[in-house]
mmCIF file of C-alpha atoms in Angstrom:
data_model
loop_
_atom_site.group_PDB
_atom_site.id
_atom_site.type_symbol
_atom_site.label_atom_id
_atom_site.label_comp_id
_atom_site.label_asym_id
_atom_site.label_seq_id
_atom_site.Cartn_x
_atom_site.Cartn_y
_atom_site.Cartn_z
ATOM 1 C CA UNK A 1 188.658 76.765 143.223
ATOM 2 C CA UNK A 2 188.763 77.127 139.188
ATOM 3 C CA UNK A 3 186.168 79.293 137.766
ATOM 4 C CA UNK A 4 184.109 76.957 136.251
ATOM 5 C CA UNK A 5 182.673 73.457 137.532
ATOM 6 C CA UNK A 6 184.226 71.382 135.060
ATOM 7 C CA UNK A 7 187.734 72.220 135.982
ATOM 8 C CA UNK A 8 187.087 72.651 139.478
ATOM 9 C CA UNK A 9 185.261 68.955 140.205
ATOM 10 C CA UNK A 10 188.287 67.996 137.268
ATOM 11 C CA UNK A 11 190.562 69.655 139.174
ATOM 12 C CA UNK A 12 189.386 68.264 142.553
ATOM 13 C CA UNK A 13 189.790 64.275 141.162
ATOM 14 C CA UNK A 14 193.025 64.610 140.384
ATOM 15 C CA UNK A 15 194.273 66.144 143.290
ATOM 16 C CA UNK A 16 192.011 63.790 145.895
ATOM 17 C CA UNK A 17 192.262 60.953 143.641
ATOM 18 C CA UNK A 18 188.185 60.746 144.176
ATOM 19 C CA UNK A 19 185.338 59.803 141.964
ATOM 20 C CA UNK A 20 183.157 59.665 144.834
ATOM 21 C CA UNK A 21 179.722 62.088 144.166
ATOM 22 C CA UNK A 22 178.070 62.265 147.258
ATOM 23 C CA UNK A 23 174.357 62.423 147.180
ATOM 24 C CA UNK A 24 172.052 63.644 149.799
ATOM 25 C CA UNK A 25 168.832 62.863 150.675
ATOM 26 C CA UNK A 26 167.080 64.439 153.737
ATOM 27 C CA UNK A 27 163.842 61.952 154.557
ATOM 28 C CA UNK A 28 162.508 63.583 156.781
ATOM 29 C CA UNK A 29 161.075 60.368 158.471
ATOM 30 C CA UNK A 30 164.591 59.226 159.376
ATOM 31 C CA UNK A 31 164.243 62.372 162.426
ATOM 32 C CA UNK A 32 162.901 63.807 165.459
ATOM 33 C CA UNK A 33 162.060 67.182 163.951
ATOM 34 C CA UNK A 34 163.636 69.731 161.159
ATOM 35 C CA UNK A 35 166.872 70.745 163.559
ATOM 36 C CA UNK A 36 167.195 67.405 163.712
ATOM 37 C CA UNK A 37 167.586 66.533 160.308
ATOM 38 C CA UNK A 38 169.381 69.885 159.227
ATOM 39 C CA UNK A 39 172.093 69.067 162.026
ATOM 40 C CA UNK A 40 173.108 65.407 160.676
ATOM 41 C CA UNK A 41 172.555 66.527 156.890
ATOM 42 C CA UNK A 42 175.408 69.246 157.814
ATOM 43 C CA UNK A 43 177.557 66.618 159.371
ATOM 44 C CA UNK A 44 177.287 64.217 156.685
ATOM 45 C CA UNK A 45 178.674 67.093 154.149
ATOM 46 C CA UNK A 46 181.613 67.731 156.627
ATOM 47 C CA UNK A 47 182.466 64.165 157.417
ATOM 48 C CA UNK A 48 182.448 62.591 153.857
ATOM 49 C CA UNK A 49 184.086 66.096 152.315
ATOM 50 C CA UNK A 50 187.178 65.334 152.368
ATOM 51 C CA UNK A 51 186.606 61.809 150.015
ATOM 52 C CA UNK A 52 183.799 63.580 147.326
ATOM 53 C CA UNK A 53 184.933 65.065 144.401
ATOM 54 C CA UNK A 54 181.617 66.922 144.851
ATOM 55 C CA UNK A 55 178.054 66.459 146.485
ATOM 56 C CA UNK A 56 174.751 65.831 145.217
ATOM 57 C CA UNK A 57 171.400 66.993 146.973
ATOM 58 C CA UNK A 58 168.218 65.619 145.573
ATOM 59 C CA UNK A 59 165.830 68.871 145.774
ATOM 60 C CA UNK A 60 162.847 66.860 146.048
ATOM 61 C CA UNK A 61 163.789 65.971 149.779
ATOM 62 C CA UNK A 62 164.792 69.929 150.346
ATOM 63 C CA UNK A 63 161.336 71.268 148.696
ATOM 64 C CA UNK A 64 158.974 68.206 150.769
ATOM 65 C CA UNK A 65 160.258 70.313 154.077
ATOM 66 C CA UNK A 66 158.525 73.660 152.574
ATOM 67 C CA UNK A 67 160.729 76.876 153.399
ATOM 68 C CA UNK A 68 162.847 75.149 156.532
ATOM 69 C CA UNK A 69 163.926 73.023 153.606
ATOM 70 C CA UNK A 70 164.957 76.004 151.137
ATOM 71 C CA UNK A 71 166.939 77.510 153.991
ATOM 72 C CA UNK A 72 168.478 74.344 155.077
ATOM 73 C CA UNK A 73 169.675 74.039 150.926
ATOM 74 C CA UNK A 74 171.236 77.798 150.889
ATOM 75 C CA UNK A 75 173.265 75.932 154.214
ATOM 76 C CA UNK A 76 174.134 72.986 152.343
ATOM 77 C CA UNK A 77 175.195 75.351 149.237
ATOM 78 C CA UNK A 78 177.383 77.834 151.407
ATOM 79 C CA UNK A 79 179.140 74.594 153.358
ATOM 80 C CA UNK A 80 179.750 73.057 150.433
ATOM 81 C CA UNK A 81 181.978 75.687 148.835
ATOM 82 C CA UNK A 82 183.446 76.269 152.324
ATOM 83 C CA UNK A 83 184.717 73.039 151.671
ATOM 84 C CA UNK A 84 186.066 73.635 148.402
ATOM 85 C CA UNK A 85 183.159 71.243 147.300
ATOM 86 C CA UNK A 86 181.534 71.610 143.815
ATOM 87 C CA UNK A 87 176.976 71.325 144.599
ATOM 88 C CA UNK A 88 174.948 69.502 141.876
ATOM 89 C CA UNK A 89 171.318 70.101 142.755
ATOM 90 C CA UNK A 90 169.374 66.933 141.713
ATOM 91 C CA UNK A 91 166.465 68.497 140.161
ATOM 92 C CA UNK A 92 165.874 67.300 136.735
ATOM 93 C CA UNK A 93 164.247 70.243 135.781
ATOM 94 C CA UNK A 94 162.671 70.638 132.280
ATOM 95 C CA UNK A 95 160.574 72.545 130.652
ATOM 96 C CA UNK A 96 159.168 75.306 127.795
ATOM 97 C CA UNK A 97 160.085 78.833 127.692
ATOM 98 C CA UNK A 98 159.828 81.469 129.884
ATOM 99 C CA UNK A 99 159.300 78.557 132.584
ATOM 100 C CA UNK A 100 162.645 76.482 131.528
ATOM 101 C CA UNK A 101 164.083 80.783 131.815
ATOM 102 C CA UNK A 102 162.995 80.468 135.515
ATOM 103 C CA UNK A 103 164.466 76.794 136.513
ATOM 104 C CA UNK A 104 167.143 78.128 135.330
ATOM 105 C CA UNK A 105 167.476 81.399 136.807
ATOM 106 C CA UNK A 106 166.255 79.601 139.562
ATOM 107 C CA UNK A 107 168.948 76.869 140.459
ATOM 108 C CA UNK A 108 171.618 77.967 138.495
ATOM 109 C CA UNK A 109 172.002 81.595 139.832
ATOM 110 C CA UNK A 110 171.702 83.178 143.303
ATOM 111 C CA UNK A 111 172.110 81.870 147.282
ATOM 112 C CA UNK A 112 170.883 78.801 147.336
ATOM 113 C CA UNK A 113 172.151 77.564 143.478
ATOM 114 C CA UNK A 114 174.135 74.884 142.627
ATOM 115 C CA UNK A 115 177.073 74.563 140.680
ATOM 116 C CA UNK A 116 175.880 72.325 137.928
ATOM 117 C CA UNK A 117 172.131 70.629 138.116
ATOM 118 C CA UNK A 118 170.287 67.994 136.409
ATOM 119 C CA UNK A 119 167.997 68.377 133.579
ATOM 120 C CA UNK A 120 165.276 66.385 131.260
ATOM 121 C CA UNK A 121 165.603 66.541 127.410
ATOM 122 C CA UNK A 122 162.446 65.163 126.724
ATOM 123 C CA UNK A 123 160.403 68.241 125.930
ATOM 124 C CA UNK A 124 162.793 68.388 123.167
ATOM 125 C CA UNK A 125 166.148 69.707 122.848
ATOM 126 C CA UNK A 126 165.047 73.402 122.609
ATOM 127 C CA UNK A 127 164.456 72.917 125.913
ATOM 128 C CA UNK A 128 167.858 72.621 126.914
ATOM 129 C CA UNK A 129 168.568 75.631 125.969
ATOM 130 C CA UNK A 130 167.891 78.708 128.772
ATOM 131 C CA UNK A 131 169.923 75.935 131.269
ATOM 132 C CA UNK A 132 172.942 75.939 128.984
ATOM 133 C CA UNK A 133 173.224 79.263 128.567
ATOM 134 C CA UNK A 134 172.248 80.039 132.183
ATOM 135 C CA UNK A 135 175.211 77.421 132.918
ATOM 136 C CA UNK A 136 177.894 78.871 130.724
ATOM 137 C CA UNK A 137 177.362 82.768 132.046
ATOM 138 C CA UNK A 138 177.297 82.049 135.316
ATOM 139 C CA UNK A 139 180.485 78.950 134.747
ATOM 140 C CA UNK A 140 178.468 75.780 135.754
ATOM 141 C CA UNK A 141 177.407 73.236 134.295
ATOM 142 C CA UNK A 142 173.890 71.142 133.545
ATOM 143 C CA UNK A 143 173.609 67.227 133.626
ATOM 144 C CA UNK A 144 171.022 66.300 130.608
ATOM 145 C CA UNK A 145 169.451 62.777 131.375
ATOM 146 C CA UNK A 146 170.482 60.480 129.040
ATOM 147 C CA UNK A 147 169.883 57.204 130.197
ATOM 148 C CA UNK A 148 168.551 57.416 133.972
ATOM 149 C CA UNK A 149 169.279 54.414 136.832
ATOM 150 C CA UNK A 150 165.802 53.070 137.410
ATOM 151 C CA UNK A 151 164.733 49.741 135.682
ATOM 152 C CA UNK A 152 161.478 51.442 133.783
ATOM 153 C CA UNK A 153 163.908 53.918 131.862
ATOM 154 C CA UNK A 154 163.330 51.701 128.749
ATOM 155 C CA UNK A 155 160.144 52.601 128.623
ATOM 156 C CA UNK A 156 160.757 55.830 127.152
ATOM 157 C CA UNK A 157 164.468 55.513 126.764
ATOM 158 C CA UNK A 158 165.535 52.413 124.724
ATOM 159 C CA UNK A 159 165.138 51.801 120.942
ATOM 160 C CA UNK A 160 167.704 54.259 120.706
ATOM 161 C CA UNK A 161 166.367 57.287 122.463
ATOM 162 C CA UNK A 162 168.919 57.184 124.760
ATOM 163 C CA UNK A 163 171.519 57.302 121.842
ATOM 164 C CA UNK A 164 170.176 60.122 120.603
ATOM 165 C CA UNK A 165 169.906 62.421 123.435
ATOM 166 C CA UNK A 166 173.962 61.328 124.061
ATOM 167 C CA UNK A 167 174.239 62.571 120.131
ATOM 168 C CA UNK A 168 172.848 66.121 121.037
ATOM 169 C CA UNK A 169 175.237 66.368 124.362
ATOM 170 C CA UNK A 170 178.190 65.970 122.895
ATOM 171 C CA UNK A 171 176.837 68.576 120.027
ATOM 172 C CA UNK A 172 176.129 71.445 122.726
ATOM 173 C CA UNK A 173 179.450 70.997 124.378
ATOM 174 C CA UNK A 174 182.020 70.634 121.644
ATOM 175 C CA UNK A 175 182.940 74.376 120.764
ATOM 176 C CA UNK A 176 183.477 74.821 124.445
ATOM 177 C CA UNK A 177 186.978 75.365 125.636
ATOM 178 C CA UNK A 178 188.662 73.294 128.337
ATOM 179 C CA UNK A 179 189.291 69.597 128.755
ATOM 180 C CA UNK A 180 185.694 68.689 129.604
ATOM 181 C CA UNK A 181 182.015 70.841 128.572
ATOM 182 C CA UNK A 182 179.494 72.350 130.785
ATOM 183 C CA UNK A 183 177.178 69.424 129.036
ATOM 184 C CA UNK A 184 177.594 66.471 131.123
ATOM 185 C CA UNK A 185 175.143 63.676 131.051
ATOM 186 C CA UNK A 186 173.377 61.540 133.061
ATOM 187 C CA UNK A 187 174.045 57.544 132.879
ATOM 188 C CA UNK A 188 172.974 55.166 135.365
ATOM 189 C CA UNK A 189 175.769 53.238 136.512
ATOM 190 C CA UNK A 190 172.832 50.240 136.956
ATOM 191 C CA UNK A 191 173.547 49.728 133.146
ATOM 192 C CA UNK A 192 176.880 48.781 132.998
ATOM 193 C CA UNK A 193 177.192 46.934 129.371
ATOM 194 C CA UNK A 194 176.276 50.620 127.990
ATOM 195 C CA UNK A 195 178.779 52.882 129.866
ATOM 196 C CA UNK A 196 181.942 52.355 127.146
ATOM 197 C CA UNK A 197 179.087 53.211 124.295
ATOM 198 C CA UNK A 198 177.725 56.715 126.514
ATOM 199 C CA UNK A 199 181.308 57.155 126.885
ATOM 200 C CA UNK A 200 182.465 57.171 123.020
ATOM 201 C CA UNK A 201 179.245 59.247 121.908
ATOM 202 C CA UNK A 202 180.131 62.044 124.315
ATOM 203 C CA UNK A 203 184.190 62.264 124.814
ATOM 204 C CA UNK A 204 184.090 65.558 126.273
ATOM 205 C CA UNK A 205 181.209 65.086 128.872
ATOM 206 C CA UNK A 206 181.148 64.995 131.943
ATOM 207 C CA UNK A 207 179.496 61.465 132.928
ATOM 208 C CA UNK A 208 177.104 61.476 136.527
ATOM 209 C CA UNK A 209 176.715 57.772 137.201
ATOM 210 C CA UNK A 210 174.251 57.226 139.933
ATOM 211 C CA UNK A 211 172.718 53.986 141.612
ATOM 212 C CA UNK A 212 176.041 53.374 143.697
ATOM 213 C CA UNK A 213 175.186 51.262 146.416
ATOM 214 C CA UNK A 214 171.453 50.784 147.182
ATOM 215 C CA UNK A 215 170.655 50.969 143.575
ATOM 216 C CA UNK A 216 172.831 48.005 142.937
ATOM 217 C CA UNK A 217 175.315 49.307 141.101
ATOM 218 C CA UNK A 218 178.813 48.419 141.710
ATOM 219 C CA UNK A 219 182.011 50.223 141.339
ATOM 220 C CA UNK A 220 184.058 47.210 139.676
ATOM 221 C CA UNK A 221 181.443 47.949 136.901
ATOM 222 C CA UNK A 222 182.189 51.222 136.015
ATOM 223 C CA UNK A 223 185.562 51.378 134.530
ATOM 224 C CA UNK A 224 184.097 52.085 130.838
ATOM 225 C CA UNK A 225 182.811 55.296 131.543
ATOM 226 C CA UNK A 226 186.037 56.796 132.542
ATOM 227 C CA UNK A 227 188.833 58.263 130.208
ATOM 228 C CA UNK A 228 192.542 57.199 130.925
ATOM 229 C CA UNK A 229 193.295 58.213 134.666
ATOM 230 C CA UNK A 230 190.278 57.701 136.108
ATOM 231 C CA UNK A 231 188.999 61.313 134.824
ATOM 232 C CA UNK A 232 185.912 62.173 133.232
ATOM 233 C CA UNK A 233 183.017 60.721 134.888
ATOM 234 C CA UNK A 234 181.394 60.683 138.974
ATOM 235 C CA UNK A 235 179.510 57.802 140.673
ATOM 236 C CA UNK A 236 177.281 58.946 142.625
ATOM 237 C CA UNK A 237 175.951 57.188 146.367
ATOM 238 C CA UNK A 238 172.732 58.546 148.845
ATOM 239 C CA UNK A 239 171.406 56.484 150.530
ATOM 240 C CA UNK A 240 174.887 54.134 150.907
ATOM 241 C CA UNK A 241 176.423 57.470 152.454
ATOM 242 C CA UNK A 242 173.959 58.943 154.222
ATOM 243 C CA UNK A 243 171.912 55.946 156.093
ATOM 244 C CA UNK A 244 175.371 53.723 155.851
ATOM 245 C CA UNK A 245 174.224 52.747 159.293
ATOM 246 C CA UNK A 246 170.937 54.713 160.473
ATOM 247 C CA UNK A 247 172.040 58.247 161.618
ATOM 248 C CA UNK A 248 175.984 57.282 162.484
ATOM 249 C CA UNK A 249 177.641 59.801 161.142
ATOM 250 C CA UNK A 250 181.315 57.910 161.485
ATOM 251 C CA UNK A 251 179.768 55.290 159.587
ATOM 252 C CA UNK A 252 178.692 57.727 156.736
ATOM 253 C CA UNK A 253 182.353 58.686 156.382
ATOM 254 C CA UNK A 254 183.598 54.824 156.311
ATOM 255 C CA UNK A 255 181.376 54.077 153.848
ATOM 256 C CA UNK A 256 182.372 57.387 151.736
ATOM 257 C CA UNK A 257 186.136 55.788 152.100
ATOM 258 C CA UNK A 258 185.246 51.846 151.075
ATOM 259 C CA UNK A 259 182.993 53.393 147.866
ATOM 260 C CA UNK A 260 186.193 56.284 147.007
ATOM 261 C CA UNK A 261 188.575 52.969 147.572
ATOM 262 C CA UNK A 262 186.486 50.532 145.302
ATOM 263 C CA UNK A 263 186.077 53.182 142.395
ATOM 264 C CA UNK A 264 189.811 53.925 142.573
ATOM 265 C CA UNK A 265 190.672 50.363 142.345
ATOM 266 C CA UNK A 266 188.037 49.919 139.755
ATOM 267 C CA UNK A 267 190.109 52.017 137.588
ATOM 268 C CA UNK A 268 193.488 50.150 138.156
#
């Protein structure tokens, strides 16, 4: 695998022709018990592998099952890369100082750290800053929320808020080397008419475009956030992947293929 995530879930496109994030989302009401759940999260990852450019867990799900749940991640985490599959932890973490030091030491370093993870600018940019360079020593990446998938966004996000944020991203990431940053963004694929906008404010970003599937979102939407060839952006699907069809695991992986299929043809 490349050194850094940007060239390795670049690197993993191209040569899977996949735009396919994967997201997963343990509820822990959907099982019997813990094993349970920890043995069909693990077969989702395997099954679907093979059509993800890279996977997605949402750490609220992991940290609701207490320490079962932070073992079950460092699984998830050591599977993953097994698999030649690039982990961004969903945690949109955010926050001052020493604290934003310790997210960041926390989920961007050690056993059970992702490759890249999602984080909030809206403490201000300063912010940003202990997960960039946390990102960059360690060669991973952060995803700063820029314009998020859920219809209340505009609350706090529109009147060109959004715009702004998009502004900064593309200022952290363009003395980095390589074809894309370690600044990506986060852009709801739910907001379609915006994506070729997102796009030209941040060229060299990574884009993470969830709401696939149960959000709404469709793939024929999302060819504006992608540069010529299909590179430079990720749609993201959870609960379309995991719970295609309850707990079927087969299904999972069809519904991993139709979503890989429909972004591919998306793009022409």
């Amino acid at each position: 695998m490349p050194s850094t995530f940007p060239a390795a879930v670049t690197e993993r496109t191209r040569r899977l022709q996949t735009r396919l994030c994967v997201g997963l989302d343990p509820r822990a009401d959907a099982y019997r018990d813990v094993a349970h759940l920890r043995a069909h999260t693990l077969d989702v990852l395997e099954a679907t592998a093979p059509l993800a450019a890279c996977v997605k867990p949402q750490l609220a799900f992991f940290e609701a099952l207490g320490l079962p749940g932070f073992t079950l991640l460092e699984e998830v985490c050591a599977a993953a890369r097994t698999l030649g599959l690039p982990v961004i932890l969903d945690g949109k973490r955010g926050d001052i100082g020493s604290t934003a030091e310790a997210y960041a030491r926390g989920w961007l370093t050690g056993t059970h750290a992702g490759d890249a993870l999602t984080v909030n600018p809206f403490l201000g940019f300063g912010t940003l800053t202990p997960f960039v360079e946390a990102a960059r020593a360690n060669g991973g990446g952060v995803f700063v929320l820029v314009k998020t998938s859920n219809p209340d966004q505009a609350d706090l996000q529109g009147q060109g808020v959004s715009e702004r944020v998009a502004v900064e991203v593309a200022r952290l990431g363009a003395g980095e080397e390589g074809e894309y940053a370690s600044i990506g963004a986060v852009v709801g694929a739910t907001h379609p008419r915006d994506l070729a906008t997102f796009r030209a404010l941040m060229p060299r970003a990574l884009l993470l475009l969830p709401g696939l599937g149960a959000q709404g979102a469709a793939a024929a939407d999302l060819a504006p956030a992608f540069h010529a060839g299909g590179m430079g952006a990720l749609a993201s699907a959870s609960r379309a992947v995991q719970y295609a069809d309850g707990l079927d695991v087969g299904a999972s992986r069809e519904a991993a293929r139709r979503l890989r299929d429909e972004l591919n043809g998306a793009l022409g």
